[in-house]
Amino acid sequence: MNTEAGRKAGKEIDARERLIEAGIDVFGQHGFEGASTRRLAAEAGVNIAAIPYYYGSKEGLYKAVVEEIVQRVRERLAPEIASANDLAMREDATEGELIAELQRLLTAMALTIIGSPEAKRWARIVLQEQIKPSEAFEILFQGFFKRMLGACGTLLSRLTRLSAESEELIFLAQAILGQVLIFRIGETALLRRLDSEQLTPGQVSKLAGLIAVNVEAITRNAISMAAGQKGKAKP
């Protein structure tokens, strides 16, 4: 009995995983509306009834796919996010340490978002949610964007002395993270310009290095501007 139950459980896990993998590709290529349950089931190699059985509906499968994407990104970036938050809490952290930590955070994000072949699969869903957000956007925002922006913001807040919730600081954090996202969103144009089919590991490393240099330049400029504004505010 235990062996039979184990086989059944294994088949169910396999079917669920195959639906998730199929969902990443089908939803990414055709969008939520264009992804039929028949196409999803065929891509996963399961009966069409498996979708409502395991996920309740197509909407349920889509949310599960988005949750899986968030989980995969968080697994890669969780250590860097935690390190950034920890350093930002240290009262004795120096300006150099804070900037270096911000650079490490963005480098890790670049290697994950730009350098991972897998990222190309799920980036299409992330982009779709940015353009036309569904209920699943909240999963992306709470699970990834808010955490990444928060970690970036806490470091920038320490460096500029601006409130992490201020409009200026939120814009600054978004601008810095946008350096990474534009290379994923604009990859097709970039590859066309390079006359290449894909970025090499060496090119990804160059991009990560360029982003790190830009992070320092943008941050030091923001520190200088914040200091100047405070100086003008003094009576």
Tab-separated table of C-alpha atoms in Angstrom:
chain	number	residue	atom	x	y	z
A	1	MET	CA	0.000	0.000	0.000
A	2	ASN	CA	2.757	2.387	0.931
A	3	THR	CA	4.597	1.680	-2.311
A	4	GLU	CA	1.460	2.289	-4.389
A	5	ALA	CA	0.681	5.474	-2.477
A	6	GLY	CA	4.246	6.616	-3.027
A	7	ARG	CA	3.999	6.028	-6.769
A	8	LYS	CA	0.734	7.965	-6.930
A	9	ALA	CA	2.196	10.866	-4.974
A	10	GLY	CA	5.230	10.863	-7.247
A	11	LYS	CA	3.040	10.995	-10.368
A	12	GLU	CA	1.028	13.872	-8.911
A	13	ILE	CA	4.156	15.851	-8.108
A	14	ASP	CA	5.503	15.167	-11.596
A	15	ALA	CA	2.245	16.311	-13.222
A	16	ARG	CA	2.159	19.492	-11.126
A	17	GLU	CA	5.779	20.291	-11.965
A	18	ARG	CA	5.242	19.689	-15.663
A	19	LEU	CA	2.246	22.025	-15.646
A	20	ILE	CA	4.342	24.715	-13.959
A	21	GLU	CA	7.151	24.339	-16.519
A	22	ALA	CA	4.658	24.335	-19.377
A	23	GLY	CA	2.966	27.390	-17.859
A	24	ILE	CA	6.211	29.360	-17.773
A	25	ASP	CA	6.680	28.829	-21.503
A	26	VAL	CA	3.066	28.989	-22.722
A	27	PHE	CA	1.975	31.962	-20.614
A	28	GLY	CA	5.239	33.705	-21.491
A	29	GLN	CA	4.819	33.177	-25.227
A	30	HIS	CA	1.075	33.723	-25.566
A	31	GLY	CA	0.042	35.744	-22.524
A	32	PHE	CA	-2.682	34.723	-20.128
A	33	GLU	CA	-5.541	35.242	-22.573
A	34	GLY	CA	-3.786	33.482	-25.446
A	35	ALA	CA	-2.735	30.461	-23.395
A	36	SER	CA	-5.536	27.909	-23.780
A	37	THR	CA	-5.930	25.115	-21.252
A	38	ARG	CA	-5.650	22.665	-24.147
A	39	ARG	CA	-2.269	24.090	-25.150
A	40	LEU	CA	-1.064	24.119	-21.543
A	41	ALA	CA	-2.075	20.497	-20.995
A	42	ALA	CA	-0.549	19.363	-24.280
A	43	GLU	CA	2.736	21.131	-23.516
A	44	ALA	CA	2.830	19.484	-20.077
A	45	GLY	CA	1.841	16.087	-21.450
A	46	VAL	CA	-1.117	15.728	-19.097
A	47	ASN	CA	-4.881	15.387	-19.416
A	48	ILE	CA	-6.672	18.725	-19.656
A	49	ALA	CA	-8.578	17.821	-16.483
A	50	ALA	CA	-5.298	17.977	-14.567
A	51	ILE	CA	-5.392	21.789	-14.559
A	52	PRO	CA	-8.608	22.159	-12.530
A	53	TYR	CA	-7.688	19.069	-10.505
A	54	TYR	CA	-4.348	20.423	-9.294
A	55	TYR	CA	-4.800	24.198	-9.574
A	56	GLY	CA	-8.554	24.822	-9.653
A	57	SER	CA	-8.499	26.790	-12.911
A	58	LYS	CA	-6.245	28.388	-15.511
A	59	GLU	CA	-6.053	31.415	-13.223
A	60	GLY	CA	-4.890	29.180	-10.394
A	61	LEU	CA	-2.166	27.677	-12.565
A	62	TYR	CA	-1.040	31.125	-13.679
A	63	LYS	CA	-0.695	32.334	-10.089
A	64	ALA	CA	1.224	29.161	-9.222
A	65	VAL	CA	3.572	29.849	-12.143
A	66	VAL	CA	4.188	33.413	-10.929
A	67	GLU	CA	4.816	32.126	-7.395
A	68	GLU	CA	7.351	29.662	-8.796
A	69	ILE	CA	9.146	32.424	-10.685
A	70	VAL	CA	9.337	34.538	-7.526
A	71	GLN	CA	10.649	31.570	-5.561
A	72	ARG	CA	13.407	30.861	-8.085
A	73	VAL	CA	14.574	34.476	-8.135
A	74	ARG	CA	14.459	34.749	-4.350
A	75	GLU	CA	16.516	31.570	-3.935
A	76	ARG	CA	19.287	33.204	-5.952
A	77	LEU	CA	19.123	36.675	-4.425
A	78	ALA	CA	18.027	36.033	-0.832
A	79	PRO	CA	21.606	35.990	0.580
A	80	GLU	CA	22.475	39.313	-1.075
A	81	ILE	CA	19.229	40.950	0.035
A	82	ALA	CA	19.742	39.758	3.608
A	83	SER	CA	23.367	40.959	3.577
A	84	ALA	CA	22.307	44.395	2.309
A	85	ASN	CA	19.656	44.764	4.996
A	86	ASP	CA	22.065	43.615	7.712
A	87	LEU	CA	24.768	46.085	6.690
A	88	ALA	CA	22.278	48.939	6.474
A	89	MET	CA	21.415	48.276	10.125
A	90	ARG	CA	25.033	48.520	11.253
A	91	GLU	CA	25.688	51.931	12.754
A	92	ASP	CA	29.423	51.658	12.100
A	93	ALA	CA	29.072	50.846	8.384
A	94	THR	CA	31.213	53.194	6.303
A	95	GLU	CA	30.223	54.934	3.089
A	96	GLY	CA	32.612	52.716	1.150
A	97	GLU	CA	31.151	49.557	2.660
A	98	LEU	CA	27.596	50.643	1.901
A	99	ILE	CA	28.398	51.482	-1.729
A	100	ALA	CA	30.281	48.200	-2.181
A	101	GLU	CA	27.302	46.313	-0.757
A	102	LEU	CA	24.977	48.091	-3.161
A	103	GLN	CA	27.290	47.123	-6.017
A	104	ARG	CA	27.282	43.476	-4.906
A	105	LEU	CA	23.496	43.499	-4.718
A	106	LEU	CA	23.146	44.864	-8.248
A	107	THR	CA	25.833	42.551	-9.604
A	108	ALA	CA	23.999	39.535	-8.192
A	109	MET	CA	20.758	40.799	-9.700
A	110	ALA	CA	22.443	41.322	-13.075
A	111	LEU	CA	23.918	37.824	-13.125
A	112	THR	CA	20.506	36.385	-12.242
A	113	ILE	CA	18.308	38.484	-14.518
A	114	ILE	CA	20.658	38.894	-17.484
A	115	GLY	CA	23.097	36.019	-17.161
A	116	SER	CA	20.749	33.140	-16.378
A	117	PRO	CA	19.432	31.344	-19.505
A	118	GLU	CA	16.361	30.403	-17.485
A	119	ALA	CA	15.557	34.069	-16.878
A	120	LYS	CA	14.670	34.542	-20.528
A	121	ARG	CA	11.789	32.101	-20.074
A	122	TRP	CA	10.095	33.784	-17.159
A	123	ALA	CA	11.098	37.381	-17.919
A	124	ARG	CA	8.329	37.549	-20.506
A	125	ILE	CA	5.721	36.936	-17.807
A	126	VAL	CA	7.295	39.566	-15.552
A	127	LEU	CA	7.228	42.060	-18.425
A	128	GLN	CA	3.599	41.253	-19.226
A	129	GLU	CA	2.670	41.927	-15.607
A	130	GLN	CA	4.422	45.299	-15.763
A	131	ILE	CA	2.525	46.315	-18.898
A	132	LYS	CA	-0.852	44.839	-18.033
A	133	PRO	CA	-0.895	43.831	-14.360
A	134	SER	CA	-3.254	41.105	-13.221
A	135	GLU	CA	-4.061	39.899	-9.712
A	136	ALA	CA	-0.789	37.964	-9.897
A	137	PHE	CA	1.226	41.193	-9.967
A	138	GLU	CA	0.876	41.450	-6.211
A	139	ILE	CA	2.730	38.134	-5.939
A	140	LEU	CA	5.599	39.569	-7.986
A	141	PHE	CA	5.632	42.852	-6.116
A	142	GLN	CA	5.502	41.459	-2.591
A	143	GLY	CA	7.728	38.483	-3.339
A	144	PHE	CA	10.487	40.181	-5.313
A	145	PHE	CA	10.216	43.838	-6.329
A	146	LYS	CA	9.367	45.162	-2.869
A	147	ARG	CA	12.180	43.150	-1.273
A	148	MET	CA	14.763	44.172	-3.851
A	149	LEU	CA	13.715	47.816	-3.871
A	150	GLY	CA	13.615	47.741	-0.081
A	151	ALA	CA	17.157	46.404	0.242
A	152	CYS	CA	18.422	48.919	-2.279
A	153	GLY	CA	16.495	51.683	-0.547
A	154	THR	CA	17.834	50.946	2.928
A	155	LEU	CA	21.417	51.217	1.693
A	156	LEU	CA	20.679	54.414	-0.228
A	157	SER	CA	18.891	55.865	2.782
A	158	ARG	CA	21.982	55.361	4.938
A	159	LEU	CA	24.175	56.914	2.259
A	160	THR	CA	22.041	59.959	1.426
A	161	ARG	CA	20.284	60.419	4.787
A	162	LEU	CA	17.008	60.594	2.872
A	163	SER	CA	13.971	58.753	4.202
A	164	ALA	CA	13.554	55.319	2.640
A	165	GLU	CA	9.903	56.237	2.030
A	166	SER	CA	10.637	59.596	0.400
A	167	GLU	CA	9.753	60.111	-3.254
A	168	GLU	CA	13.343	61.063	-4.062
A	169	LEU	CA	14.721	57.858	-2.552
A	170	ILE	CA	12.103	55.635	-4.236
A	171	PHE	CA	12.899	57.206	-7.620
A	172	LEU	CA	16.626	56.733	-7.006
A	173	ALA	CA	16.282	53.051	-6.089
A	174	GLN	CA	14.094	52.410	-9.129
A	175	ALA	CA	16.585	54.170	-11.407
A	176	ILE	CA	19.454	52.063	-10.104
A	177	LEU	CA	17.593	48.757	-10.425
A	178	GLY	CA	16.347	49.813	-13.850
A	179	GLN	CA	19.878	49.452	-15.187
A	180	VAL	CA	19.558	45.693	-14.844
A	181	LEU	CA	15.980	45.411	-16.065
A	182	ILE	CA	16.593	47.365	-19.281
A	183	PHE	CA	19.165	44.827	-20.440
A	184	ARG	CA	16.607	42.043	-20.039
A	185	ILE	CA	13.687	43.988	-21.512
A	186	GLY	CA	15.798	45.376	-24.354
A	187	GLU	CA	17.790	42.222	-25.023
A	188	THR	CA	16.434	41.728	-28.551
A	189	ALA	CA	17.592	45.169	-29.682
A	190	LEU	CA	20.938	44.712	-27.926
A	191	LEU	CA	21.604	41.373	-29.613
A	192	ARG	CA	20.636	42.853	-32.977
A	193	ARG	CA	23.122	45.664	-32.417
A	194	LEU	CA	25.794	43.123	-31.477
A	195	ASP	CA	24.833	40.908	-34.428
A	196	SER	CA	24.640	37.973	-32.046
A	197	GLU	CA	22.093	35.359	-31.001
A	198	GLN	CA	22.873	35.480	-27.292
A	199	LEU	CA	25.144	37.146	-24.769
A	200	THR	CA	28.310	35.300	-23.858
A	201	PRO	CA	29.357	34.852	-20.208
A	202	GLY	CA	32.124	37.371	-20.868
A	203	GLN	CA	29.662	39.948	-22.149
A	204	VAL	CA	27.401	39.408	-19.150
A	205	SER	CA	30.395	39.984	-16.865
A	206	LYS	CA	31.175	43.223	-18.714
A	207	LEU	CA	27.591	44.386	-18.275
A	208	ALA	CA	27.683	43.539	-14.571
A	209	GLY	CA	30.920	45.482	-14.222
A	210	LEU	CA	29.481	48.478	-16.060
A	211	ILE	CA	26.402	48.438	-13.844
A	212	ALA	CA	28.602	48.343	-10.732
A	213	VAL	CA	30.558	51.388	-11.957
A	214	ASN	CA	27.325	53.232	-12.712
A	215	VAL	CA	25.927	52.354	-9.286
A	216	GLU	CA	28.848	54.066	-7.581
A	217	ALA	CA	28.673	57.129	-9.863
A	218	ILE	CA	24.899	57.530	-9.423
A	219	THR	CA	25.106	56.970	-5.676
A	220	ARG	CA	27.946	59.426	-5.067
A	221	ASN	CA	26.123	62.029	-7.125
A	222	ALA	CA	22.960	61.428	-5.071
A	223	ILE	CA	24.965	61.786	-1.835
A	224	SER	CA	26.400	65.093	-3.047
A	225	MET	CA	23.004	66.411	-4.143
A	226	ALA	CA	21.353	65.404	-0.868
A	227	ALA	CA	24.110	67.114	1.110
A	228	GLY	CA	23.755	70.255	-1.000
A	229	GLN	CA	19.997	70.382	-0.486
A	230	LYS	CA	20.398	70.032	3.265
A	231	GLY	CA	22.993	72.797	3.262
A	232	LYS	CA	20.619	75.149	1.449
A	233	ALA	CA	17.857	74.312	3.896
A	234	LYS	CA	19.915	75.556	6.832
A	235	PRO	CA	18.987	79.086	8.041
